[in-house]
Amino acid sequence: MIQLRVRSRDGLERVSIENPQITVSQLKTLIQSQLQIPIQNQTLSTNQNLLLSKTPADLLNFTDMANPNATLSSLNLAHGSIVFLAYDGERNVSGPRNFNPAGSFGRKMTMDDLIAKQVRVTRQENPHCELVSFDRDSAHAFQHYVNETLAFGVKRCGFMYGTVSETGKVEVDFIYEPPQQGTEENLAILRDPDEEKLVEAIGIGLGMRKVGFIFTQTISQDKKDYTMSNKEILQAAEFHAESGLKEWVTAIVKLEVNEDGGADVHFEAFQMSDNCVKLFKDELFETETAEDDDPKLSKMKKDVVVGVKDTREVDNDFFLVVVKIFDHQGPLSSTFPIENRITHVTLKALKNHLDRTKSLPFVKRISDFHLLLLLARFLDLNADVPALAECVQRQTAVPEGYQLLIESLASS
């Protein structure tokens, strides 16, 4: 027996599933029987932006669970995963269950009861993801900007997109950099739901999904005695919890002093432990930090047990599970100017890129996520964007109509 968490406009509910190999169609039947929402009224997705949809047309953007025969395992849904649900009509939501008193006002508590109520923090030895492999061009484009332009003086981040194999191997093929404001110590991500819808549509067309979060640490942080600060743990745990993907990877890019006294760019990869993600979902982390707080410790709202000690401060390293790093040459290039950086990307960049790549087949010339993101702003989200991205994924000829449209945009 496993349980999926279903988040809708009514809040978070649970659906019990006996067979983890069921299909999307069978899941909808269970939602109908357990949550009293008719199958024909349901739209399901692993993307939380589904809940922001305002019209029936908006719902058509969410196709990751549109195939009724897709199994939950093929969608990386397992015990504890979150599925987002939008539905038409009204329903009566059952109220909270009766409270069962304990202690001196009810039944006596045994030692086992007391132990069960304790929140224990332990180290997790093995990650759920076998390894993470970075596309060389994509990783280079990200680190080159923070090294050469930002000089590791302010923090920078991106969401990693790619694929997850059945054995848990994560391949990162492009990095989307959302609007953001970084300082030496803090990173504010100014998420743009409309832009993220374009990114998701491109990802679907490319056969890819969001698989992780990548961020940089600044030179000033290199002098601190921690792997990740309490603020970074909070941010990483939030995105890991939001993803619902057990193989979700968090990557850090930083400068490290080499044997010759110079500085090398260094990548590290982790998963937030199951413990960490659960503590975040249960809202046990203190989210406000004071200037005099030790950044290598995360504060809890109540006592937790670490080893044999009750404490409200946990060493951040308890929450990190190391992931092996590899690299590969992915299907996309990363030579087109990247979104949301200091220099605004315009259609002139498109013209320059097409002029520079004249000798290549047209599909090769547009096989760059950042170029596709610029084009997506001028195309139909539901039809044109996935269709063009699918041409890139399959490396098939781009229809003449799209070619003319793209060349027209470049000339405008």
mmCIF file of C-alpha atoms in Angstrom:
data_model
loop_
_atom_site.group_PDB
_atom_site.id
_atom_site.type_symbol
_atom_site.label_atom_id
_atom_site.label_comp_id
_atom_site.label_asym_id
_atom_site.label_seq_id
_atom_site.Cartn_x
_atom_site.Cartn_y
_atom_site.Cartn_z
ATOM 1 C CA MET A 1 0.000 0.000 0.000
ATOM 2 C CA ILE A 2 1.356 3.409 -0.960
ATOM 3 C CA GLN A 3 -0.070 6.900 -0.635
ATOM 4 C CA LEU A 4 0.049 9.773 -3.105
ATOM 5 C CA ARG A 5 -0.513 13.305 -1.907
ATOM 6 C CA VAL A 6 -3.006 15.222 -4.048
ATOM 7 C CA ARG A 7 -2.926 19.014 -3.852
ATOM 8 C CA SER A 8 -5.894 20.935 -5.228
ATOM 9 C CA ARG A 9 -7.624 24.225 -4.494
ATOM 10 C CA ASP A 10 -9.005 22.471 -1.391
ATOM 11 C CA GLY A 11 -5.552 21.809 0.095
ATOM 12 C CA LEU A 12 -3.532 18.610 0.507
ATOM 13 C CA GLU A 13 -5.318 15.236 0.571
ATOM 14 C CA ARG A 14 -4.145 11.635 0.275
ATOM 15 C CA VAL A 15 -5.107 8.806 -2.035
ATOM 16 C CA SER A 16 -4.331 5.211 -1.045
ATOM 17 C CA ILE A 17 -3.053 2.917 -3.784
ATOM 18 C CA GLU A 18 -2.640 -0.850 -3.474
ATOM 19 C CA ASN A 19 -0.732 -1.393 -6.723
ATOM 20 C CA PRO A 20 2.109 1.123 -7.417
ATOM 21 C CA GLN A 21 2.109 0.040 -11.097
ATOM 22 C CA ILE A 22 -1.312 1.539 -11.856
ATOM 23 C CA THR A 23 -1.935 3.889 -14.773
ATOM 24 C CA VAL A 24 -3.050 7.531 -14.824
ATOM 25 C CA SER A 25 -6.531 6.335 -15.795
ATOM 26 C CA GLN A 26 -6.708 4.025 -12.767
ATOM 27 C CA LEU A 27 -5.421 6.836 -10.517
ATOM 28 C CA LYS A 28 -8.274 9.065 -11.709
ATOM 29 C CA THR A 29 -10.729 6.282 -10.810
ATOM 30 C CA LEU A 30 -9.261 6.122 -7.282
ATOM 31 C CA ILE A 31 -9.489 9.921 -6.956
ATOM 32 C CA GLN A 32 -13.136 9.692 -7.993
ATOM 33 C CA SER A 33 -13.908 7.024 -5.385
ATOM 34 C CA GLN A 34 -11.809 8.432 -2.533
ATOM 35 C CA LEU A 35 -12.119 12.191 -3.083
ATOM 36 C CA GLN A 36 -15.509 12.262 -4.858
ATOM 37 C CA ILE A 37 -14.290 14.162 -7.947
ATOM 38 C CA PRO A 38 -15.703 12.816 -11.240
ATOM 39 C CA ILE A 39 -13.078 11.493 -13.653
ATOM 40 C CA GLN A 40 -14.230 13.748 -16.500
ATOM 41 C CA ASN A 41 -13.710 16.831 -14.307
ATOM 42 C CA GLN A 42 -10.088 16.018 -13.393
ATOM 43 C CA THR A 43 -6.863 17.478 -14.816
ATOM 44 C CA LEU A 44 -3.694 16.031 -13.256
ATOM 45 C CA SER A 45 -0.081 17.179 -13.436
ATOM 46 C CA THR A 46 3.207 16.956 -11.534
ATOM 47 C CA ASN A 47 3.609 20.706 -12.197
ATOM 48 C CA GLN A 48 2.283 22.907 -9.396
ATOM 49 C CA ASN A 49 1.582 25.720 -11.885
ATOM 50 C CA LEU A 50 -1.519 23.732 -12.833
ATOM 51 C CA LEU A 51 -3.182 25.305 -9.780
ATOM 52 C CA LEU A 52 -2.589 28.768 -11.270
ATOM 53 C CA SER A 53 -4.715 27.968 -14.327
ATOM 54 C CA LYS A 54 -7.656 30.333 -14.710
ATOM 55 C CA THR A 55 -9.370 29.074 -17.873
ATOM 56 C CA PRO A 56 -10.004 25.675 -19.537
ATOM 57 C CA ALA A 57 -7.470 26.720 -22.211
ATOM 58 C CA ASP A 58 -4.793 27.106 -19.515
ATOM 59 C CA LEU A 59 -5.343 23.490 -18.459
ATOM 60 C CA LEU A 60 -4.339 22.289 -21.931
ATOM 61 C CA ASN A 61 -0.763 23.400 -21.204
ATOM 62 C CA PHE A 62 -0.335 20.550 -18.720
ATOM 63 C CA THR A 63 0.124 17.346 -20.665
ATOM 64 C CA ASP A 64 2.616 15.355 -18.583
ATOM 65 C CA MET A 65 -0.216 13.171 -17.208
ATOM 66 C CA ALA A 66 -2.502 13.377 -20.250
ATOM 67 C CA ASN A 67 -1.729 9.821 -21.419
ATOM 68 C CA PRO A 68 -4.265 7.603 -19.566
ATOM 69 C CA ASN A 69 -2.081 4.519 -20.101
ATOM 70 C CA ALA A 70 1.103 5.998 -18.594
ATOM 71 C CA THR A 71 2.097 4.238 -15.367
ATOM 72 C CA LEU A 72 2.858 6.119 -12.172
ATOM 73 C CA SER A 73 6.363 4.640 -12.111
ATOM 74 C CA SER A 74 7.074 6.015 -15.614
ATOM 75 C CA LEU A 75 6.193 9.459 -14.227
ATOM 76 C CA ASN A 76 8.533 8.960 -11.245
ATOM 77 C CA LEU A 77 5.573 8.951 -8.850
ATOM 78 C CA ALA A 78 6.060 6.851 -5.740
ATOM 79 C CA HIS A 79 4.962 6.760 -2.099
ATOM 80 C CA GLY A 80 4.707 10.322 -0.784
ATOM 81 C CA SER A 81 4.868 12.017 -4.201
ATOM 82 C CA ILE A 82 2.668 15.048 -4.872
ATOM 83 C CA VAL A 83 0.202 15.207 -7.778
ATOM 84 C CA PHE A 84 -1.549 18.496 -8.524
ATOM 85 C CA LEU A 85 -5.248 18.376 -9.363
ATOM 86 C CA ALA A 86 -7.518 20.939 -11.008
ATOM 87 C CA TYR A 87 -11.211 20.167 -11.357
ATOM 88 C CA ASP A 88 -14.509 21.702 -12.443
ATOM 89 C CA GLY A 89 -17.530 21.899 -10.181
ATOM 90 C CA GLU A 90 -18.031 21.916 -6.442
ATOM 91 C CA ARG A 91 -17.605 19.262 -3.759
ATOM 92 C CA ASN A 92 -17.970 18.871 -0.023
ATOM 93 C CA VAL A 93 -14.556 18.439 1.560
ATOM 94 C CA SER A 94 -14.626 16.294 4.678
ATOM 95 C CA GLY A 95 -13.538 18.090 7.820
ATOM 96 C CA PRO A 96 -10.693 17.133 10.148
ATOM 97 C CA ARG A 97 -10.822 13.712 11.762
ATOM 98 C CA ASN A 98 -11.784 13.369 15.373
ATOM 99 C CA PHE A 99 -8.872 13.976 17.700
ATOM 100 C CA ASN A 100 -7.860 10.960 19.744
ATOM 101 C CA PRO A 101 -6.605 12.241 23.115
ATOM 102 C CA ALA A 102 -3.568 10.747 24.796
ATOM 103 C CA GLY A 103 -1.668 11.074 28.028
ATOM 104 C CA SER A 104 -3.463 11.947 31.268
ATOM 105 C CA PHE A 105 -6.652 12.985 29.396
ATOM 106 C CA GLY A 106 -7.010 9.774 27.450
ATOM 107 C CA ARG A 107 -5.240 6.486 27.005
ATOM 108 C CA LYS A 108 -1.874 5.983 28.640
ATOM 109 C CA MET A 109 1.164 6.445 26.402
ATOM 110 C CA THR A 110 3.668 3.606 26.170
ATOM 111 C CA MET A 111 7.394 4.005 25.590
ATOM 112 C CA ASP A 112 6.826 2.998 21.955
ATOM 113 C CA ASP A 113 4.257 5.814 21.635
ATOM 114 C CA LEU A 114 6.754 8.325 22.992
ATOM 115 C CA ILE A 115 9.509 7.131 20.652
ATOM 116 C CA ALA A 116 7.106 7.293 17.677
ATOM 117 C CA LYS A 117 6.351 10.941 18.469
ATOM 118 C CA GLN A 118 10.029 11.908 18.437
ATOM 119 C CA VAL A 119 11.431 13.483 15.293
ATOM 120 C CA ARG A 120 14.783 11.849 14.626
ATOM 121 C CA VAL A 121 17.444 13.282 12.328
ATOM 122 C CA THR A 122 19.887 10.727 10.962
ATOM 123 C CA ARG A 123 22.370 10.629 8.116
ATOM 124 C CA GLN A 124 21.245 9.061 4.844
ATOM 125 C CA GLU A 125 24.021 7.001 3.340
ATOM 126 C CA ASN A 126 22.737 6.427 -0.196
ATOM 127 C CA PRO A 127 21.089 8.849 -2.642
ATOM 128 C CA HIS A 128 18.024 7.898 -4.690
ATOM 129 C CA CYS A 129 19.878 8.969 -7.801
ATOM 130 C CA GLU A 130 22.682 6.763 -9.091
ATOM 131 C CA LEU A 131 24.670 9.705 -10.509
ATOM 132 C CA VAL A 132 24.247 13.063 -12.205
ATOM 133 C CA SER A 133 25.819 13.778 -15.580
ATOM 134 C CA PHE A 134 26.138 17.348 -16.878
ATOM 135 C CA ASP A 135 26.083 18.323 -20.522
ATOM 136 C CA ARG A 136 29.539 19.883 -20.972
ATOM 137 C CA ASP A 137 28.400 22.902 -22.990
ATOM 138 C CA SER A 138 25.531 23.720 -20.632
ATOM 139 C CA ALA A 139 27.685 23.417 -17.506
ATOM 140 C CA HIS A 140 30.435 25.493 -19.120
ATOM 141 C CA ALA A 141 28.022 28.267 -20.147
ATOM 142 C CA PHE A 142 26.744 28.525 -16.560
ATOM 143 C CA GLN A 143 30.111 28.490 -14.793
ATOM 144 C CA HIS A 144 31.779 30.753 -17.391
ATOM 145 C CA TYR A 145 29.259 33.523 -16.697
ATOM 146 C CA VAL A 146 29.584 33.377 -12.913
ATOM 147 C CA ASN A 147 33.368 33.137 -13.180
ATOM 148 C CA GLU A 148 34.175 35.632 -15.943
ATOM 149 C CA THR A 149 31.313 38.138 -15.614
ATOM 150 C CA LEU A 150 30.206 37.928 -11.998
ATOM 151 C CA ALA A 151 33.648 36.837 -10.691
ATOM 152 C CA PHE A 152 31.848 34.727 -8.069
ATOM 153 C CA GLY A 153 31.018 38.018 -6.336
ATOM 154 C CA VAL A 154 27.243 37.425 -6.193
ATOM 155 C CA LYS A 155 25.136 34.267 -6.064
ATOM 156 C CA ARG A 156 23.504 32.859 -9.213
ATOM 157 C CA CYS A 157 21.192 29.916 -9.839
ATOM 158 C CA GLY A 158 19.303 27.901 -12.422
ATOM 159 C CA PHE A 159 16.889 24.990 -12.786
ATOM 160 C CA MET A 160 18.358 21.906 -14.437
ATOM 161 C CA TYR A 161 16.381 20.018 -17.098
ATOM 162 C CA GLY A 162 17.064 16.607 -18.563
ATOM 163 C CA THR A 163 16.102 12.974 -18.118
ATOM 164 C CA VAL A 164 16.008 10.328 -15.392
ATOM 165 C CA SER A 165 16.746 6.721 -16.315
ATOM 166 C CA GLU A 166 15.051 3.703 -14.741
ATOM 167 C CA THR A 167 18.202 3.092 -12.694
ATOM 168 C CA GLY A 168 18.110 6.625 -11.296
ATOM 169 C CA LYS A 169 20.762 8.181 -13.525
ATOM 170 C CA VAL A 170 20.076 11.905 -13.968
ATOM 171 C CA GLU A 171 21.306 13.588 -17.159
ATOM 172 C CA VAL A 172 21.246 17.400 -17.230
ATOM 173 C CA ASP A 173 20.981 18.748 -20.791
ATOM 174 C CA PHE A 174 20.112 22.414 -20.259
ATOM 175 C CA ILE A 175 19.942 24.971 -17.453
ATOM 176 C CA TYR A 176 17.183 27.582 -17.316
ATOM 177 C CA GLU A 177 18.186 30.725 -15.398
ATOM 178 C CA PRO A 178 15.064 32.412 -13.943
ATOM 179 C CA PRO A 179 14.853 36.132 -13.114
ATOM 180 C CA GLN A 180 16.829 36.622 -9.908
ATOM 181 C CA GLN A 181 18.717 39.018 -7.694
ATOM 182 C CA GLY A 182 21.896 37.742 -6.087
ATOM 183 C CA THR A 183 24.166 39.250 -3.435
ATOM 184 C CA GLU A 184 27.215 37.891 -1.616
ATOM 185 C CA GLU A 185 25.072 36.032 0.917
ATOM 186 C CA ASN A 186 21.526 35.874 -0.465
ATOM 187 C CA LEU A 187 19.717 34.724 -3.591
ATOM 188 C CA ALA A 188 16.211 36.017 -4.358
ATOM 189 C CA ILE A 189 14.528 34.112 -7.200
ATOM 190 C CA LEU A 190 11.870 36.236 -8.912
ATOM 191 C CA ARG A 191 9.977 33.397 -10.539
ATOM 192 C CA ASP A 192 7.937 34.225 -13.634
ATOM 193 C CA PRO A 193 5.049 31.726 -14.051
ATOM 194 C CA ASP A 194 4.445 32.715 -17.692
ATOM 195 C CA GLU A 195 8.092 32.211 -18.623
ATOM 196 C CA GLU A 196 8.201 28.919 -16.721
ATOM 197 C CA LYS A 197 5.210 27.693 -18.762
ATOM 198 C CA LEU A 198 7.264 28.287 -21.916
ATOM 199 C CA VAL A 199 10.222 26.430 -20.384
ATOM 200 C CA GLU A 200 8.018 23.471 -19.419
ATOM 201 C CA ALA A 201 6.483 23.340 -22.921
ATOM 202 C CA ILE A 202 9.963 23.284 -24.485
ATOM 203 C CA GLY A 203 11.038 20.611 -22.022
ATOM 204 C CA ILE A 204 8.054 18.430 -22.911
ATOM 205 C CA GLY A 205 8.801 18.774 -26.629
ATOM 206 C CA LEU A 206 12.431 17.834 -25.992
ATOM 207 C CA GLY A 207 11.396 14.825 -23.895
ATOM 208 C CA MET A 208 12.937 16.397 -20.779
ATOM 209 C CA ARG A 209 11.773 17.497 -17.346
ATOM 210 C CA LYS A 210 13.014 19.583 -14.441
ATOM 211 C CA VAL A 211 15.514 17.414 -12.561
ATOM 212 C CA GLY A 212 17.375 19.720 -10.183
ATOM 213 C CA PHE A 213 18.547 23.067 -8.866
ATOM 214 C CA ILE A 214 22.025 24.553 -9.369
ATOM 215 C CA PHE A 215 23.477 27.564 -7.587
ATOM 216 C CA THR A 216 26.821 29.230 -6.958
ATOM 217 C CA GLN A 217 28.598 30.133 -3.760
ATOM 218 C CA THR A 218 30.566 33.373 -3.634
ATOM 219 C CA ILE A 219 34.234 33.945 -2.843
ATOM 220 C CA SER A 220 33.303 35.311 0.577
ATOM 221 C CA GLN A 221 31.480 32.041 1.378
ATOM 222 C CA ASP A 222 34.615 30.045 0.607
ATOM 223 C CA LYS A 223 36.046 31.267 3.901
ATOM 224 C CA LYS A 224 33.090 29.819 5.856
ATOM 225 C CA ASP A 225 33.203 26.408 7.497
ATOM 226 C CA TYR A 226 30.208 24.731 5.852
ATOM 227 C CA THR A 227 29.197 22.853 2.713
ATOM 228 C CA MET A 228 25.821 24.598 2.478
ATOM 229 C CA SER A 229 24.495 27.424 4.659
ATOM 230 C CA ASN A 230 21.184 27.257 6.515
ATOM 231 C CA LYS A 231 19.620 29.597 3.922
ATOM 232 C CA GLU A 232 20.856 27.382 1.079
ATOM 233 C CA ILE A 233 19.492 24.271 2.804
ATOM 234 C CA LEU A 234 16.069 25.909 3.075
ATOM 235 C CA GLN A 235 16.042 26.937 -0.581
ATOM 236 C CA ALA A 236 17.268 23.546 -1.804
ATOM 237 C CA ALA A 237 14.764 21.674 0.393
ATOM 238 C CA GLU A 238 11.925 23.846 -0.911
ATOM 239 C CA PHE A 239 12.668 23.042 -4.560
ATOM 240 C CA HIS A 240 13.287 19.350 -3.806
ATOM 241 C CA ALA A 241 9.942 19.129 -1.988
ATOM 242 C CA GLU A 242 8.156 21.061 -4.739
ATOM 243 C CA SER A 243 9.484 18.728 -7.440
ATOM 244 C CA GLY A 244 8.093 15.488 -6.021
ATOM 245 C CA LEU A 245 10.994 13.765 -7.812
ATOM 246 C CA LYS A 246 12.927 11.372 -5.600
ATOM 247 C CA GLU A 247 16.013 11.632 -7.869
ATOM 248 C CA TRP A 248 16.055 15.474 -7.658
ATOM 249 C CA VAL A 249 19.637 16.811 -7.554
ATOM 250 C CA THR A 250 21.046 19.985 -5.994
ATOM 251 C CA ALA A 251 24.363 21.160 -7.459
ATOM 252 C CA ILE A 252 26.821 23.750 -6.129
ATOM 253 C CA VAL A 253 29.389 25.640 -8.221
ATOM 254 C CA LYS A 254 32.224 27.382 -6.388
ATOM 255 C CA LEU A 255 35.883 28.394 -6.565
ATOM 256 C CA GLU A 256 38.455 26.275 -4.773
ATOM 257 C CA VAL A 257 42.143 27.008 -4.264
ATOM 258 C CA ASN A 258 44.356 24.512 -6.106
ATOM 259 C CA GLU A 259 47.824 23.213 -5.214
ATOM 260 C CA ASP A 260 49.506 26.081 -7.075
ATOM 261 C CA GLY A 261 47.594 28.720 -5.144
ATOM 262 C CA GLY A 262 45.295 29.471 -8.080
ATOM 263 C CA ALA A 263 41.518 29.051 -8.171
ATOM 264 C CA ASP A 264 39.614 26.283 -9.963
ATOM 265 C CA VAL A 265 35.879 26.127 -10.622
ATOM 266 C CA HIS A 266 34.483 23.147 -8.761
ATOM 267 C CA PHE A 267 31.104 21.348 -9.094
ATOM 268 C CA GLU A 268 29.538 19.360 -6.245
ATOM 269 C CA ALA A 269 26.232 17.466 -6.304
ATOM 270 C CA PHE A 270 23.928 16.379 -3.491
ATOM 271 C CA GLN A 271 20.449 15.231 -2.727
ATOM 272 C CA MET A 272 18.575 16.650 0.222
ATOM 273 C CA SER A 273 17.978 13.667 2.509
ATOM 274 C CA ASP A 274 14.482 12.207 2.897
ATOM 275 C CA ASN A 275 14.664 13.451 6.499
ATOM 276 C CA CYS A 276 15.373 16.995 5.346
ATOM 277 C CA VAL A 277 12.574 17.077 2.771
ATOM 278 C CA LYS A 278 10.065 15.684 5.290
ATOM 279 C CA LEU A 279 11.089 18.235 7.935
ATOM 280 C CA PHE A 280 10.572 20.982 5.348
ATOM 281 C CA LYS A 281 7.162 19.660 4.275
ATOM 282 C CA ASP A 282 6.128 19.369 7.921
ATOM 283 C CA GLU A 283 7.174 23.042 8.370
ATOM 284 C CA LEU A 284 9.606 22.241 11.182
ATOM 285 C CA PHE A 285 12.415 24.467 9.839
ATOM 286 C CA GLU A 286 12.746 27.972 11.249
ATOM 287 C CA THR A 287 12.620 30.075 8.089
ATOM 288 C CA GLU A 288 13.845 33.339 9.609
ATOM 289 C CA THR A 289 17.585 33.661 10.277
ATOM 290 C CA ALA A 290 19.331 36.278 12.398
ATOM 291 C CA GLU A 291 22.700 37.829 11.571
ATOM 292 C CA ASP A 292 24.395 36.150 14.533
ATOM 293 C CA ASP A 293 23.043 32.667 13.675
ATOM 294 C CA ASP A 294 25.678 30.075 12.798
ATOM 295 C CA PRO A 295 25.161 29.462 9.031
ATOM 296 C CA LYS A 296 26.272 25.827 9.295
ATOM 297 C CA LEU A 297 23.344 25.006 11.608
ATOM 298 C CA SER A 298 19.655 24.790 10.685
ATOM 299 C CA LYS A 299 17.189 25.785 13.382
ATOM 300 C CA MET A 300 14.041 23.753 14.130
ATOM 301 C CA LYS A 301 10.723 24.937 15.577
ATOM 302 C CA LYS A 302 10.701 22.049 18.069
ATOM 303 C CA ASP A 303 13.196 19.635 19.567
ATOM 304 C CA VAL A 304 14.497 16.876 17.294
ATOM 305 C CA VAL A 305 16.698 13.945 18.245
ATOM 306 C CA VAL A 306 20.199 13.867 16.766
ATOM 307 C CA GLY A 307 22.088 10.826 18.044
ATOM 308 C CA VAL A 308 20.976 10.689 21.677
ATOM 309 C CA LYS A 309 20.554 14.447 22.139
ATOM 310 C CA ASP A 310 17.451 16.615 21.937
ATOM 311 C CA THR A 311 18.265 19.797 20.055
ATOM 312 C CA ARG A 312 16.776 22.575 17.940
ATOM 313 C CA GLU A 313 19.964 23.092 15.916
ATOM 314 C CA VAL A 314 21.090 20.533 13.330
ATOM 315 C CA ASP A 315 24.407 20.515 11.468
ATOM 316 C CA ASN A 316 23.530 21.047 7.794
ATOM 317 C CA ASP A 317 25.758 18.147 6.740
ATOM 318 C CA PHE A 318 23.180 15.756 8.237
ATOM 319 C CA PHE A 319 20.838 16.773 5.416
ATOM 320 C CA LEU A 320 23.251 16.208 2.501
ATOM 321 C CA VAL A 321 23.655 12.980 0.526
ATOM 322 C CA VAL A 322 26.597 13.046 -1.887
ATOM 323 C CA VAL A 323 25.884 12.274 -5.565
ATOM 324 C CA LYS A 324 28.554 11.181 -8.064
ATOM 325 C CA ILE A 325 29.212 13.573 -10.962
ATOM 326 C CA PHE A 326 29.895 12.653 -14.601
ATOM 327 C CA ASP A 327 29.704 14.622 -17.847
ATOM 328 C CA HIS A 328 28.452 13.957 -21.360
ATOM 329 C CA GLN A 329 27.864 15.656 -24.692
ATOM 330 C CA GLY A 330 24.126 16.254 -24.868
ATOM 331 C CA PRO A 331 21.879 16.886 -27.889
ATOM 332 C CA LEU A 332 21.757 20.696 -27.534
ATOM 333 C CA SER A 333 24.258 23.487 -28.016
ATOM 334 C CA SER A 334 24.625 26.364 -25.531
ATOM 335 C CA THR A 335 26.030 29.139 -27.704
ATOM 336 C CA PHE A 336 22.937 31.371 -27.849
ATOM 337 C CA PRO A 337 22.749 34.289 -25.344
ATOM 338 C CA ILE A 338 21.142 33.181 -22.089
ATOM 339 C CA GLU A 339 17.954 34.606 -20.588
ATOM 340 C CA ASN A 340 17.681 36.912 -17.566
ATOM 341 C CA ARG A 341 21.332 37.932 -17.454
ATOM 342 C CA ILE A 342 22.804 41.439 -17.413
ATOM 343 C CA THR A 343 22.456 41.805 -21.204
ATOM 344 C CA HIS A 344 18.882 41.548 -22.480
ATOM 345 C CA VAL A 345 18.396 38.976 -25.268
ATOM 346 C CA THR A 346 16.865 40.513 -28.418
ATOM 347 C CA LEU A 347 15.914 39.361 -31.916
ATOM 348 C CA LYS A 348 19.212 40.793 -33.138
ATOM 349 C CA ALA A 349 20.895 37.944 -31.244
ATOM 350 C CA LEU A 350 18.720 35.546 -33.251
ATOM 351 C CA LYS A 351 19.879 37.098 -36.536
ATOM 352 C CA ASN A 352 23.536 36.964 -35.468
ATOM 353 C CA HIS A 353 23.173 33.324 -34.424
ATOM 354 C CA LEU A 354 21.501 32.265 -37.682
ATOM 355 C CA ASP A 355 24.104 34.137 -39.747
ATOM 356 C CA ARG A 356 26.916 32.475 -37.813
ATOM 357 C CA THR A 357 25.485 28.956 -38.310
ATOM 358 C CA LYS A 358 24.523 29.192 -42.006
ATOM 359 C CA SER A 359 26.526 26.110 -42.935
ATOM 360 C CA LEU A 360 24.492 23.824 -40.630
ATOM 361 C CA PRO A 361 21.118 22.165 -41.296
ATOM 362 C CA PHE A 362 18.320 24.417 -40.029
ATOM 363 C CA VAL A 363 17.340 22.041 -37.217
ATOM 364 C CA LYS A 364 20.945 22.132 -35.947
ATOM 365 C CA ARG A 365 20.911 25.938 -36.032
ATOM 366 C CA ILE A 366 17.977 26.079 -33.623
ATOM 367 C CA SER A 367 19.041 23.162 -31.372
ATOM 368 C CA ASP A 368 19.662 25.416 -28.394
ATOM 369 C CA PHE A 369 17.250 25.715 -25.461
ATOM 370 C CA HIS A 370 17.938 29.426 -24.921
ATOM 371 C CA LEU A 371 17.167 30.166 -28.598
ATOM 372 C CA LEU A 372 13.956 28.117 -28.352
ATOM 373 C CA LEU A 373 12.948 30.113 -25.257
ATOM 374 C CA LEU A 374 13.276 33.375 -27.197
ATOM 375 C CA LEU A 375 11.259 31.943 -30.106
ATOM 376 C CA ALA A 376 8.597 30.609 -27.729
ATOM 377 C CA ARG A 377 7.636 34.168 -26.794
ATOM 378 C CA PHE A 378 6.370 34.647 -30.379
ATOM 379 C CA LEU A 379 4.794 31.212 -30.908
ATOM 380 C CA ASP A 380 1.636 29.422 -29.805
ATOM 381 C CA LEU A 381 2.365 27.740 -26.459
ATOM 382 C CA ASN A 382 0.119 24.731 -27.013
ATOM 383 C CA ALA A 383 0.930 23.868 -30.628
ATOM 384 C CA ASP A 384 3.999 25.589 -32.077
ATOM 385 C CA VAL A 385 6.371 25.396 -29.104
ATOM 386 C CA PRO A 386 6.112 21.616 -28.489
ATOM 387 C CA ALA A 387 6.112 20.929 -32.250
ATOM 388 C CA LEU A 388 9.297 22.918 -32.855
ATOM 389 C CA ALA A 389 10.972 21.399 -29.797
ATOM 390 C CA GLU A 390 10.026 17.920 -31.009
ATOM 391 C CA CYS A 391 11.774 18.627 -34.347
ATOM 392 C CA VAL A 392 14.892 19.443 -32.320
ATOM 393 C CA GLN A 393 14.532 16.314 -30.197
ATOM 394 C CA ARG A 394 14.145 14.055 -33.230
ATOM 395 C CA GLN A 395 16.549 16.113 -35.380
ATOM 396 C CA THR A 396 14.017 16.070 -38.209
ATOM 397 C CA ALA A 397 13.562 18.749 -40.854
ATOM 398 C CA VAL A 398 11.886 21.926 -39.590
ATOM 399 C CA PRO A 399 8.670 22.615 -41.598
ATOM 400 C CA GLU A 400 9.112 25.419 -44.108
ATOM 401 C CA GLY A 401 6.454 27.561 -42.398
ATOM 402 C CA TYR A 402 8.440 27.590 -39.150
ATOM 403 C CA GLN A 403 11.678 28.330 -41.009
ATOM 404 C CA LEU A 404 10.116 31.331 -42.742
ATOM 405 C CA LEU A 405 8.647 32.576 -39.445
ATOM 406 C CA ILE A 406 11.980 32.257 -37.620
ATOM 407 C CA GLU A 407 13.907 33.977 -40.424
ATOM 408 C CA SER A 408 11.263 36.707 -40.501
ATOM 409 C CA LEU A 409 11.657 37.291 -36.757
ATOM 410 C CA ALA A 410 15.432 37.445 -37.170
ATOM 411 C CA SER A 411 15.061 40.104 -39.862
ATOM 412 C CA SER A 412 12.539 42.232 -37.959
#
